[in-house]
Short mmCIF file of N, CA and C in Angstrom, two decimals:
data_model
loop_
_atom_site.label_atom_id
_atom_site.label_comp_id
_atom_site.label_asym_id
_atom_site.label_seq_id
_atom_site.Cartn_x
_atom_site.Cartn_y
_atom_site.Cartn_z
N ILE A 226 16.30 54.85 37.30
CA ILE A 226 15.54 55.23 36.00
C ILE A 226 15.81 56.64 35.61
N LYS A 227 16.25 57.49 36.46
CA LYS A 227 16.59 58.86 36.08
C LYS A 227 17.71 58.91 35.14
N ALA A 228 18.68 57.96 35.62
CA ALA A 228 19.99 57.89 34.75
C ALA A 228 19.72 57.30 33.33
N ILE A 229 18.60 56.44 33.24
CA ILE A 229 18.43 55.82 32.03
C ILE A 229 17.85 56.73 30.90
N GLU A 230 16.95 57.63 31.81
CA GLU A 230 16.03 58.61 30.89
C GLU A 230 16.94 60.00 30.69
N SER A 231 18.10 60.13 31.15
CA SER A 231 18.75 61.33 30.99
C SER A 231 19.16 61.35 29.46
N PRO A 232 19.17 62.64 29.03
CA PRO A 232 19.73 62.76 27.53
C PRO A 232 21.03 62.32 27.20
N ASN A 233 22.03 62.13 28.13
CA ASN A 233 23.35 61.70 28.00
C ASN A 233 23.30 60.15 27.95
N LYS A 234 23.33 59.44 26.78
CA LYS A 234 23.38 58.02 26.65
C LYS A 234 24.81 57.44 26.63
N ASP A 235 25.14 56.52 27.43
CA ASP A 235 26.37 55.93 27.38
C ASP A 235 26.15 54.28 27.26
N ASP A 236 27.14 53.75 27.14
CA ASP A 236 27.26 52.21 26.99
C ASP A 236 26.43 51.51 28.25
N ASP A 237 26.49 52.26 29.24
CA ASP A 237 25.84 51.79 30.48
C ASP A 237 24.28 51.48 30.61
N THR A 238 23.48 51.93 29.54
CA THR A 238 22.07 51.95 29.47
C THR A 238 21.79 50.54 29.66
N GLN A 239 22.25 49.56 28.97
CA GLN A 239 21.79 48.15 28.69
C GLN A 239 21.72 47.57 30.34
N TRP A 240 22.78 47.77 31.09
CA TRP A 240 23.02 47.28 32.38
C TRP A 240 22.16 48.01 33.29
N LEU A 241 21.97 49.34 33.21
CA LEU A 241 21.23 50.00 34.05
C LEU A 241 19.75 49.64 33.86
N THR A 242 19.31 49.25 32.54
CA THR A 242 18.13 48.76 32.45
C THR A 242 17.66 47.48 33.09
N TYR A 243 18.71 46.61 33.00
CA TYR A 243 18.64 45.23 33.47
C TYR A 243 18.53 45.51 35.01
N TRP A 244 19.37 46.25 35.71
CA TRP A 244 19.23 46.31 37.26
C TRP A 244 17.89 47.00 37.61
N VAL A 245 17.35 47.94 36.93
CA VAL A 245 16.12 48.38 37.13
C VAL A 245 15.04 47.34 37.17
N VAL A 246 15.05 46.53 36.09
CA VAL A 246 14.08 45.40 35.81
C VAL A 246 14.30 44.38 37.04
N TYR A 247 15.52 44.02 37.35
CA TYR A 247 15.81 43.15 38.44
C TYR A 247 15.34 43.53 39.81
N GLY A 248 15.58 44.85 40.04
CA GLY A 248 15.07 45.51 41.28
C GLY A 248 13.53 45.46 41.39
N VAL A 249 12.75 45.67 40.27
CA VAL A 249 11.39 45.53 40.36
C VAL A 249 10.91 44.12 40.48
N PHE A 250 11.59 43.16 39.80
CA PHE A 250 11.53 41.80 39.91
C PHE A 250 11.59 41.27 41.39
N SER A 251 12.68 41.73 42.16
CA SER A 251 12.99 41.32 43.27
C SER A 251 11.98 41.85 44.42
N ILE A 252 11.39 42.95 44.19
CA ILE A 252 10.30 43.41 45.11
C ILE A 252 8.99 42.82 44.90
N VAL A 253 8.81 42.50 43.66
CA VAL A 253 7.39 41.62 43.42
C VAL A 253 7.67 40.08 43.98
N GLU A 254 9.01 39.67 43.73
CA GLU A 254 9.19 38.32 44.25
C GLU A 254 9.21 38.32 45.71
N PHE A 255 9.63 39.17 46.27
CA PHE A 255 9.62 39.21 47.89
C PHE A 255 8.11 39.02 48.37
N PHE A 256 7.28 39.63 47.82
CA PHE A 256 5.98 39.50 48.34
C PHE A 256 5.25 38.30 47.79
N SER A 257 5.64 37.80 46.57
CA SER A 257 4.84 36.57 46.11
C SER A 257 5.59 35.26 46.19
N ASP A 258 6.82 35.18 46.72
CA ASP A 258 7.73 34.09 46.88
C ASP A 258 7.16 32.91 47.65
N ILE A 259 6.42 33.14 48.54
CA ILE A 259 5.56 32.20 49.41
C ILE A 259 4.61 31.38 48.65
N PHE A 260 4.11 32.09 47.50
CA PHE A 260 3.12 31.49 46.72
C PHE A 260 3.77 30.74 45.45
N LEU A 261 4.88 31.53 44.96
CA LEU A 261 5.25 31.05 43.71
C LEU A 261 6.36 29.77 43.94
N SER A 262 6.90 29.65 45.08
CA SER A 262 7.70 28.56 45.31
C SER A 262 7.15 27.17 45.44
N TRP A 263 5.87 27.14 45.44
CA TRP A 263 4.99 26.01 45.49
C TRP A 263 4.82 25.40 44.16
N PHE A 264 5.00 26.30 43.09
CA PHE A 264 4.95 25.76 41.83
C PHE A 264 6.20 24.98 41.36
N PRO A 265 5.95 23.79 40.54
CA PRO A 265 6.95 23.05 40.14
C PRO A 265 7.88 23.91 39.12
N PHE A 266 9.30 23.55 39.15
CA PHE A 266 10.14 24.39 38.46
C PHE A 266 10.12 25.82 38.44
N TYR A 267 9.74 26.43 39.51
CA TYR A 267 9.69 27.82 39.71
C TYR A 267 11.25 28.44 39.61
N TYR A 268 12.11 27.69 40.33
CA TYR A 268 13.25 28.23 40.39
C TYR A 268 14.14 28.11 39.10
N MET A 269 13.84 26.98 38.36
CA MET A 269 14.39 26.93 36.87
C MET A 269 13.83 28.01 36.01
N LEU A 270 12.43 28.09 36.12
CA LEU A 270 11.76 29.38 35.36
C LEU A 270 12.33 30.64 35.83
N LYS A 271 12.61 30.90 37.03
CA LYS A 271 13.21 32.16 37.55
C LYS A 271 14.62 32.25 36.79
N CYS A 272 15.30 31.23 36.89
CA CYS A 272 16.63 31.41 36.22
C CYS A 272 16.68 31.71 34.84
N GLY A 273 15.68 31.12 34.07
CA GLY A 273 15.58 31.40 32.63
C GLY A 273 15.09 32.78 32.36
N PHE A 274 14.19 33.33 33.20
CA PHE A 274 13.80 34.67 33.11
C PHE A 274 14.85 35.41 33.34
N LEU A 275 15.67 35.36 34.38
CA LEU A 275 16.82 36.31 34.41
C LEU A 275 17.84 36.16 33.46
N LEU A 276 18.15 35.05 33.00
CA LEU A 276 18.99 34.83 31.79
C LEU A 276 18.39 35.70 30.42
N TRP A 277 17.13 35.57 30.31
CA TRP A 277 16.52 36.15 29.14
C TRP A 277 16.70 37.69 29.40
N CYS A 278 16.64 38.20 30.51
CA CYS A 278 16.86 39.62 30.81
C CYS A 278 18.27 40.02 30.61
N MET A 279 19.21 39.25 30.82
CA MET A 279 20.48 39.60 30.67
C MET A 279 21.15 39.16 29.27
N ALA A 280 20.27 38.60 28.52
CA ALA A 280 20.81 38.35 27.16
C ALA A 280 21.37 39.48 26.33
N PRO A 281 22.56 39.29 25.66
CA PRO A 281 23.27 40.30 24.88
C PRO A 281 22.83 40.53 23.56
N SER A 282 21.45 40.69 23.42
CA SER A 282 20.76 40.67 22.31
C SER A 282 19.99 42.07 22.33
N PRO A 283 19.71 42.64 21.08
CA PRO A 283 19.05 44.08 21.08
C PRO A 283 17.54 43.91 21.80
N SER A 284 17.10 42.73 21.69
CA SER A 284 15.67 42.31 22.24
C SER A 284 15.55 41.53 23.46
N ASN A 285 16.47 41.96 24.38
CA ASN A 285 16.54 41.05 25.42
C ASN A 285 15.35 41.54 26.31
N GLY A 286 15.16 40.51 27.39
CA GLY A 286 13.97 40.87 28.30
C GLY A 286 13.96 42.01 28.94
N ALA A 287 15.03 42.60 29.52
CA ALA A 287 15.14 43.79 30.29
C ALA A 287 14.68 44.91 29.43
N GLU A 288 15.31 45.04 28.28
CA GLU A 288 14.56 46.18 27.24
C GLU A 288 13.27 46.05 27.20
N PHE A 289 12.77 44.93 26.89
CA PHE A 289 11.35 44.68 26.66
C PHE A 289 10.60 45.20 27.80
N LEU A 290 10.78 44.64 28.87
CA LEU A 290 9.92 44.89 30.14
C LEU A 290 10.08 46.31 30.61
N TYR A 291 11.32 46.96 30.44
CA TYR A 291 11.41 48.22 30.69
C TYR A 291 10.66 49.11 29.94
N HIS A 292 10.64 48.87 28.64
CA HIS A 292 9.94 49.95 27.65
C HIS A 292 8.41 49.65 27.39
N ARG A 293 8.02 48.47 27.82
CA ARG A 293 6.59 48.03 27.90
C ARG A 293 5.84 48.09 29.10
N VAL A 294 6.54 48.01 30.27
CA VAL A 294 5.87 48.00 31.56
C VAL A 294 6.24 49.20 32.46
N ILE A 295 7.78 49.22 32.75
CA ILE A 295 8.24 49.99 33.79
C ILE A 295 8.32 51.51 33.42
N ARG A 296 8.71 51.67 32.24
CA ARG A 296 8.95 53.03 31.87
C ARG A 296 7.50 53.85 31.66
N PRO A 297 6.44 53.24 31.04
CA PRO A 297 5.11 53.93 31.01
C PRO A 297 4.59 54.28 32.55
N PHE A 298 4.72 53.14 33.38
CA PHE A 298 4.41 53.39 34.86
C PHE A 298 5.00 54.50 35.51
N PHE A 299 6.41 54.58 35.29
CA PHE A 299 7.33 55.47 35.84
C PHE A 299 6.92 56.86 35.33
N LEU A 300 6.83 56.99 33.99
CA LEU A 300 6.45 58.32 33.34
C LEU A 300 5.13 58.77 33.77
N LYS A 301 4.13 57.98 34.00
CA LYS A 301 2.80 58.36 34.50
C LYS A 301 2.78 58.81 35.88
N HIS A 302 3.64 58.41 36.67
CA HIS A 302 3.64 58.61 38.05
C HIS A 302 4.95 59.31 38.63
N GLU A 303 5.57 59.91 37.59
CA GLU A 303 7.04 60.47 38.04
C GLU A 303 6.84 61.51 38.94
N ALA A 304 6.00 62.43 39.01
CA ALA A 304 5.98 63.76 39.93
C ALA A 304 5.58 63.10 41.41
N GLN A 305 4.69 62.07 41.41
CA GLN A 305 4.39 61.54 42.66
C GLN A 305 5.48 60.96 43.21
N LEU A 306 6.40 60.12 42.45
CA LEU A 306 7.46 59.31 43.28
C LEU A 306 8.59 60.36 43.30
N ASP A 307 8.62 61.47 42.76
CA ASP A 307 9.60 62.38 43.09
C ASP A 307 9.37 62.93 44.43
N ASN A 308 8.09 63.30 44.67
CA ASN A 308 7.57 63.83 46.02
C ASN A 308 7.82 62.84 47.07
N VAL A 309 7.53 61.61 46.87
CA VAL A 309 7.84 60.59 47.98
C VAL A 309 9.50 60.66 48.18
N VAL A 310 10.10 60.59 47.29
CA VAL A 310 11.71 60.53 47.48
C VAL A 310 12.13 61.86 48.17
N LYS A 311 11.52 62.82 47.92
CA LYS A 311 12.05 64.32 48.51
C LYS A 311 11.60 64.24 49.89
N ASP A 312 10.21 63.64 50.29
CA ASP A 312 9.73 63.56 51.63
C ASP A 312 10.68 62.64 52.45
N LEU A 313 11.03 61.67 51.88
CA LEU A 313 11.93 60.61 52.64
C LEU A 313 13.31 61.25 52.88
N LYS A 314 13.74 61.87 51.80
CA LYS A 314 15.13 62.54 52.06
C LYS A 314 15.03 63.59 53.02
N ASP A 315 13.83 64.38 53.03
CA ASP A 315 13.92 65.46 54.16
C ASP A 315 13.80 64.84 55.51
N LYS A 316 13.13 63.58 55.63
CA LYS A 316 12.98 63.05 56.83
C LYS A 316 14.33 62.37 57.32
N ALA A 317 15.01 61.86 56.40
CA ALA A 317 16.26 61.35 56.71
C ALA A 317 17.18 62.39 57.13
#
């Protein structure tokens, strides 16, 4: 997220955005997979969702989700997240 929000924008922004969205999706799915796997066509819907996030269009799913959900949450809690990362780094 820090690389995406940096002032130096390169062509990698689209893929960085995709991987941030994919990472958040993977964390959410890890905890909810036991419930979601019971839904019919769950894996087909998951595949469609990931394809939508990868779509090479200006309005792909990763851009949409990043700017509507992840970025506002991150900007609101940026200082707290930086403190957690710093504490983990100090402990390591």
